[in-house]
Short mmCIF file of C-alpha atoms in Angstrom, two decimals:
data_model
loop_
_atom_site.label_atom_id
_atom_site.label_comp_id
_atom_site.label_asym_id
_atom_site.label_seq_id
_atom_site.Cartn_x
_atom_site.Cartn_y
_atom_site.Cartn_z
CA MET A 710 11.40 -4.25 25.25
CA LYS A 711 14.37 -4.28 22.94
CA VAL A 712 13.00 -3.45 19.50
CA ALA A 713 14.84 -3.59 16.19
CA VAL A 714 13.27 -1.21 13.66
CA LEU A 715 13.80 -2.39 10.07
CA MET A 716 13.70 0.44 7.55
CA GLY A 717 15.13 1.57 4.22
CA GLY A 718 16.13 -1.42 2.13
CA TRP A 719 16.48 -1.26 -1.65
CA SER A 720 12.93 -1.01 -2.98
CA ALA A 721 11.52 1.90 -4.96
CA GLU A 722 10.00 3.06 -1.66
CA ARG A 723 13.29 3.21 0.26
CA GLU A 724 13.16 6.93 1.10
CA VAL A 725 9.61 6.73 2.42
CA SER A 726 10.52 3.69 4.52
CA LEU A 727 13.40 5.61 6.10
CA VAL A 728 10.97 8.34 7.17
CA SER A 729 8.43 5.81 8.48
CA GLY A 730 11.15 3.92 10.34
CA ALA A 731 12.62 7.02 11.93
CA GLY A 732 9.18 8.13 13.13
CA CYS A 733 8.41 4.72 14.62
CA ALA A 734 11.85 4.43 16.24
CA ASP A 735 11.51 7.89 17.82
CA ALA A 736 8.07 6.96 19.17
CA LEU A 737 9.34 3.66 20.59
CA GLU A 738 12.15 5.49 22.39
CA ARG A 739 9.69 8.00 23.83
CA LEU A 740 7.66 5.03 25.06
CA GLY A 741 10.70 3.72 26.94
CA HIS A 742 11.78 0.86 24.68
CA GLU A 743 15.40 0.13 23.78
CA VAL A 744 15.61 0.69 20.02
CA VAL A 745 18.09 -0.60 17.44
CA ARG A 746 17.70 1.13 14.06
CA ILE A 747 18.61 -1.05 11.08
CA ASP A 748 18.78 0.33 7.55
CA MET A 749 18.38 -3.01 5.81
CA GLU A 750 21.26 -4.29 3.70
CA ARG A 751 22.02 -7.83 2.51
CA ASP A 752 23.56 -8.64 5.89
CA VAL A 753 20.30 -7.98 7.73
CA ALA A 754 20.09 -11.48 9.25
CA LEU A 755 23.56 -11.10 10.78
CA ARG A 756 22.72 -7.68 12.19
CA LEU A 757 19.50 -9.00 13.73
CA ALA A 758 21.32 -11.98 15.23
CA GLU A 759 23.82 -9.57 16.80
CA ALA A 760 21.09 -7.24 18.10
CA LYS A 761 19.02 -10.05 19.71
CA PRO A 762 15.77 -8.00 19.81
CA ASP A 763 12.61 -9.06 21.63
CA VAL A 764 10.57 -7.79 18.68
CA VAL A 765 11.28 -6.56 15.15
CA PHE A 766 9.24 -3.52 14.08
CA ASN A 767 8.90 -3.86 10.31
CA ALA A 768 8.85 -0.35 8.82
CA LEU A 769 9.87 -1.52 5.33
CA HIS A 770 7.78 -0.70 2.25
CA GLY A 771 7.78 -2.63 -1.02
CA THR A 772 9.97 -5.62 -1.78
CA PRO A 773 11.52 -7.48 0.00
CA GLY A 774 10.04 -6.12 3.23
CA GLU A 775 6.41 -6.35 2.16
CA ASP A 776 6.35 -9.41 -0.11
CA GLY A 777 6.98 -12.20 2.40
CA SER A 778 10.76 -12.40 1.95
CA VAL A 779 11.71 -10.63 5.17
CA GLN A 780 8.80 -12.27 6.98
CA GLY A 781 10.07 -15.72 6.00
CA MET A 782 13.57 -14.84 7.21
CA LEU A 783 12.21 -13.61 10.54
CA ASP A 784 10.13 -16.79 10.91
CA LEU A 785 13.26 -18.92 10.33
CA MET A 786 15.15 -16.86 12.91
CA GLY A 787 12.37 -17.30 15.45
CA LEU A 788 11.88 -13.55 15.87
CA LYS A 789 8.56 -11.88 16.63
CA TYR A 790 7.68 -9.08 14.23
CA THR A 791 4.97 -6.51 13.55
CA HIS A 792 2.48 -6.43 10.70
CA SER A 793 1.39 -9.33 8.52
CA GLY A 794 3.04 -12.74 8.27
CA MET A 795 4.67 -14.41 5.30
CA ALA A 796 1.68 -16.02 3.59
CA THR A 797 -0.47 -12.89 3.85
CA SER A 798 2.37 -10.71 2.55
CA VAL A 799 2.99 -12.97 -0.46
CA VAL A 800 -0.66 -12.70 -1.51
CA ALA A 801 -1.34 -9.05 -0.68
CA ILE A 802 1.69 -7.65 -2.56
CA ASP A 803 0.50 -9.43 -5.72
CA LYS A 804 -2.49 -7.63 -7.20
CA VAL A 805 -3.65 -10.69 -9.15
CA LEU A 806 -3.45 -13.03 -6.14
CA THR A 807 -5.30 -10.42 -4.07
CA LYS A 808 -8.15 -10.40 -6.59
CA GLN A 809 -8.27 -14.20 -6.56
CA ALA A 810 -8.48 -14.17 -2.75
CA LEU A 811 -11.02 -11.37 -2.27
CA ILE A 812 -13.46 -11.44 -5.19
CA PRO A 813 -14.93 -14.87 -4.22
CA HIS A 814 -15.80 -13.30 -0.85
CA GLY A 815 -17.99 -10.67 -2.48
CA ILE A 816 -15.48 -7.82 -2.49
CA ARG A 817 -15.86 -5.80 -5.69
CA MET A 818 -12.55 -5.21 -7.50
CA PRO A 819 -11.76 -4.10 -11.06
CA GLY A 820 -11.36 -6.76 -13.72
CA GLY A 821 -8.17 -7.00 -15.71
CA HIS A 822 -5.42 -9.31 -16.85
CA ILE A 823 -1.65 -9.59 -17.14
CA VAL A 824 -0.08 -8.37 -20.36
CA LYS A 825 3.43 -8.58 -21.76
CA SER A 826 4.87 -5.09 -21.97
CA GLU A 827 6.12 -5.81 -25.51
CA SER A 828 2.53 -6.35 -26.65
CA LEU A 829 1.60 -2.75 -25.75
CA TYR A 830 3.62 -1.47 -28.68
CA LEU A 831 1.29 -3.37 -31.03
CA SER A 832 -2.18 -2.73 -29.62
CA ASP A 833 -4.14 -1.79 -26.51
CA PRO A 834 -5.03 -4.66 -24.15
CA LEU A 835 -8.31 -2.95 -23.17
CA PRO A 836 -10.50 -0.14 -24.53
CA ARG A 837 -9.19 3.27 -23.50
CA PRO A 838 -9.11 4.61 -20.84
CA TYR A 839 -7.34 1.88 -18.91
CA VAL A 840 -4.70 1.57 -16.20
CA LEU A 841 -1.35 -0.21 -16.35
CA LYS A 842 0.44 -1.08 -13.12
CA PRO A 843 3.18 -3.44 -11.90
CA VAL A 844 1.81 -6.62 -10.36
CA ASN A 845 3.75 -6.32 -7.10
CA GLU A 846 4.73 -2.74 -6.34
CA GLY A 847 3.04 -0.39 -3.87
CA SER A 848 2.58 3.38 -3.42
CA SER A 849 1.39 3.75 -7.03
CA VAL A 850 4.93 3.06 -8.25
CA GLY A 851 4.90 2.58 -12.01
CA VAL A 852 1.20 3.31 -12.58
CA ALA A 853 0.13 4.76 -15.94
CA ILE A 854 -3.34 5.85 -17.03
CA VAL A 855 -3.69 5.40 -20.78
CA THR A 856 -6.34 7.65 -22.32
CA ALA A 857 -7.41 8.41 -25.89
CA GLU A 858 -6.14 11.97 -25.51
CA GLY A 859 -2.92 11.08 -23.66
CA ASN A 860 0.59 11.50 -25.02
CA TYR A 861 1.71 7.87 -24.81
CA GLY A 862 0.71 7.33 -28.45
CA ASN A 863 -1.75 4.90 -30.01
CA PRO A 864 -0.48 2.26 -29.77
CA ILE A 865 1.96 3.15 -27.00
CA GLY A 866 5.29 4.30 -28.42
CA ARG A 867 8.24 2.06 -27.73
CA ASP A 868 10.40 5.03 -26.73
CA VAL A 869 7.78 6.70 -24.54
CA VAL A 870 8.67 6.71 -20.83
CA GLY A 871 6.41 4.45 -18.76
CA PRO A 872 6.27 1.25 -16.68
CA TRP A 873 6.47 -0.84 -19.86
CA GLN A 874 10.17 0.11 -19.99
CA GLU A 875 10.79 -1.13 -16.42
CA PHE A 876 8.65 -4.27 -16.13
CA ASP A 877 8.31 -7.26 -18.46
CA GLU A 878 4.68 -7.77 -17.43
CA LEU A 879 1.97 -5.38 -16.25
CA LEU A 880 -1.56 -5.63 -14.95
CA ALA A 881 -4.09 -3.94 -17.25
CA GLU A 882 -7.34 -2.81 -15.59
CA PRO A 883 -10.30 -0.70 -16.73
CA PHE A 884 -9.98 2.89 -15.53
CA ILE A 885 -12.59 3.76 -12.89
CA ARG A 886 -13.55 7.42 -12.96
CA GLY A 887 -14.47 9.18 -9.75
CA ARG A 888 -13.00 9.69 -6.32
CA GLU A 889 -10.06 8.24 -4.38
CA LEU A 890 -10.92 6.83 -0.93
CA THR A 891 -8.92 4.90 1.64
CA THR A 892 -9.65 3.08 4.90
CA ALA A 893 -7.18 1.88 7.53
CA VAL A 894 -7.72 -1.16 9.73
CA LEU A 895 -6.00 -1.44 13.11
CA GLY A 896 -6.21 -4.77 14.90
CA ASP A 897 -9.78 -5.79 14.19
CA LYS A 898 -11.34 -2.36 13.67
CA ALA A 899 -11.77 -0.29 10.52
CA LEU A 900 -10.88 3.29 11.48
CA ALA A 901 -12.29 5.87 9.07
CA VAL A 902 -12.61 6.86 5.42
CA THR A 903 -10.36 9.54 3.94
CA GLU A 904 -10.86 11.12 0.54
CA LEU A 905 -7.67 12.00 -1.31
CA LYS A 906 -7.75 15.00 -3.61
CA PRO A 907 -4.49 15.38 -5.58
CA LYS A 908 -3.79 18.95 -6.68
CA SER A 909 -2.89 17.64 -10.15
CA GLY A 910 -3.00 14.35 -12.02
CA PHE A 911 -3.84 11.30 -9.90
CA TYR A 912 -2.76 10.00 -6.49
CA ASP A 913 0.68 8.80 -7.60
CA TYR A 914 3.91 8.38 -5.63
CA ASP A 915 4.77 12.11 -5.67
CA SER A 916 1.24 13.08 -4.64
CA LYS A 917 1.38 10.67 -1.70
CA TYR A 918 4.70 11.78 -0.27
CA THR A 919 5.15 15.45 -1.24
CA ASP A 920 3.72 17.90 1.26
CA GLY A 921 0.96 20.06 -0.19
CA MET A 922 0.32 18.00 -3.32
CA THR A 923 -2.75 16.17 -1.98
CA GLU A 924 -5.63 17.32 0.20
CA HIS A 925 -6.76 14.74 2.78
CA VAL A 926 -10.42 14.99 3.80
CA CYS A 927 -10.95 12.93 6.96
CA PRO A 928 -13.66 11.93 7.43
CA ALA A 929 -14.58 11.92 3.75
CA ASN A 930 -17.62 13.95 2.74
CA ILE A 931 -19.46 11.01 1.19
CA PRO A 932 -22.87 9.35 1.71
CA ALA A 933 -23.15 7.22 4.85
CA GLU A 934 -23.85 4.16 2.69
CA ILE A 935 -20.52 4.54 0.87
CA ALA A 936 -18.57 5.18 4.08
CA ALA A 937 -20.09 2.11 5.72
CA ALA A 938 -19.27 0.01 2.65
CA CYS A 939 -15.62 1.15 2.71
CA LEU A 940 -15.30 0.24 6.39
CA GLU A 941 -16.95 -3.13 5.84
CA MET A 942 -14.92 -4.03 2.76
CA ALA A 943 -11.59 -2.95 4.30
CA LEU A 944 -12.21 -5.00 7.46
CA LYS A 945 -13.37 -8.00 5.43
CA ALA A 946 -10.29 -7.82 3.20
CA HIS A 947 -8.05 -7.53 6.29
CA ARG A 948 -9.62 -10.66 7.77
CA VAL A 949 -9.78 -12.73 4.57
CA LEU A 950 -6.12 -12.06 3.79
CA GLY A 951 -5.13 -12.70 7.40
CA CYS A 952 -3.54 -9.29 7.99
CA ARG A 953 -2.04 -8.42 11.37
CA GLY A 954 -1.39 -5.11 13.06
CA THR A 955 -2.53 -2.54 10.55
CA SER A 956 -3.47 -2.52 6.87
CA ARG A 957 -4.89 0.06 4.49
CA SER A 958 -7.38 -0.57 1.70
CA ASP A 959 -7.57 1.83 -1.24
CA PHE A 960 -10.77 2.41 -3.22
CA ARG A 961 -12.08 4.18 -6.30
CA TRP A 962 -15.67 5.36 -6.19
CA ASP A 963 -17.59 6.31 -9.31
CA ASP A 964 -20.04 8.68 -7.61
CA GLU A 965 -22.36 8.59 -10.62
CA ARG A 966 -23.11 4.91 -9.98
CA GLY A 967 -23.75 4.88 -6.22
CA ILE A 968 -22.75 1.77 -4.27
CA GLU A 969 -22.22 -0.18 -7.50
CA GLY A 970 -19.42 2.21 -8.40
CA LEU A 971 -17.27 1.40 -5.33
CA TYR A 972 -14.22 -0.78 -6.06
CA LEU A 973 -11.40 -1.94 -3.80
CA LEU A 974 -8.09 -1.51 -5.66
CA GLU A 975 -5.53 -3.04 -3.31
CA VAL A 976 -4.65 -3.83 0.30
CA ASN A 977 -1.41 -2.48 1.77
CA THR A 978 0.03 -4.62 4.57
CA GLN A 979 2.87 -2.18 5.39
CA PRO A 980 1.15 1.23 5.20
CA GLY A 981 3.25 4.33 5.66
CA MET A 982 3.93 5.88 9.05
CA THR A 983 5.27 9.22 7.82
CA PRO A 984 3.90 12.66 8.83
CA LEU A 985 1.80 12.58 5.61
CA SER A 986 0.60 9.01 6.04
CA LEU A 987 -3.03 8.01 6.25
CA VAL A 988 -3.03 5.45 9.07
CA PRO A 989 -1.67 7.92 11.69
CA GLU A 990 -4.11 10.54 10.39
CA GLN A 991 -7.13 8.28 10.81
CA ALA A 992 -5.96 7.07 14.22
CA LYS A 993 -5.57 10.70 15.33
CA TYR A 994 -9.09 11.48 14.08
CA LEU A 995 -10.36 8.76 16.42
CA GLY A 996 -8.33 10.10 19.35
CA GLN A 997 -5.21 7.89 19.20
CA GLY A 998 -1.93 9.76 18.90
CA TYR A 999 1.12 8.62 16.94
CA ASP A 1000 2.99 7.09 19.87
CA ALA A 1001 -0.06 5.15 21.05
CA LEU A 1002 -0.57 3.88 17.49
CA VAL A 1003 3.02 2.62 17.32
CA GLU A 1004 2.62 0.90 20.68
CA THR A 1005 -0.61 -0.77 19.53
CA ILE A 1006 1.13 -2.14 16.43
CA LEU A 1007 4.08 -3.33 18.54
CA ARG A 1008 1.82 -5.17 20.98
CA ASP A 1009 0.19 -7.05 18.10
CA ALA A 1010 3.52 -8.55 17.00
CA GLN A 1011 3.74 -12.32 16.64
#
């Protein structure tokens, strides 16, 4: 097939998307497909119209490639594309909408509410420790953990660097102590559970995409009950949201509380496909190599 690979763009995750896109494009060429590589600019619709692909492989991360904008454009153009459709993308990129969709189906997620960033300079929105994060960014972009001992100040200092300087509104959630787990879903199957052990701090953007900064334990050394719950919750979230192709669900597990301490944090509809990414790692653990994974995602395009 003739496949246009969309990558790059202008989100905070541009550089990671370029690596994901290059990996997917290389794999598609090895598989015998004709590949057109498109580093997305504002003229992307024109470039796609000129390319006339059979399928668009969406290797974008963050907005506008993961929030329904690109999906809506591709729908209007009548082009088939990989990963989730417009409606699913609109909901899944928004952490509040995701909670509203999943919690009624019995999926345990942290509580929390939206706060105006200006209000943080007056008082804390929750008892410390708590987490502040943008409502619709991925890859832990703009996440801050506010603790009693931290150096953000109490209340947070207006001049202190943090997401409150970049975003007018933030989602405030209780901090969940414990361990970082993640589960990928491919098609209609949950793959495995990986534990992420950052060498310092928490699993932020740098820890995700800098070689050597995070240890991946796949499969995770956790009780069978917790592993089964991760697989079940990730697959249920994938289905409830209407995800296509592949998704990845991220969890925090308070190992002092057993099954009651397991919380789903978010669902990623455009998970990374870099050499350090978790979906290829879990697929490999189950015997599916990178090229075969890319082909599976391509064949699920609609």
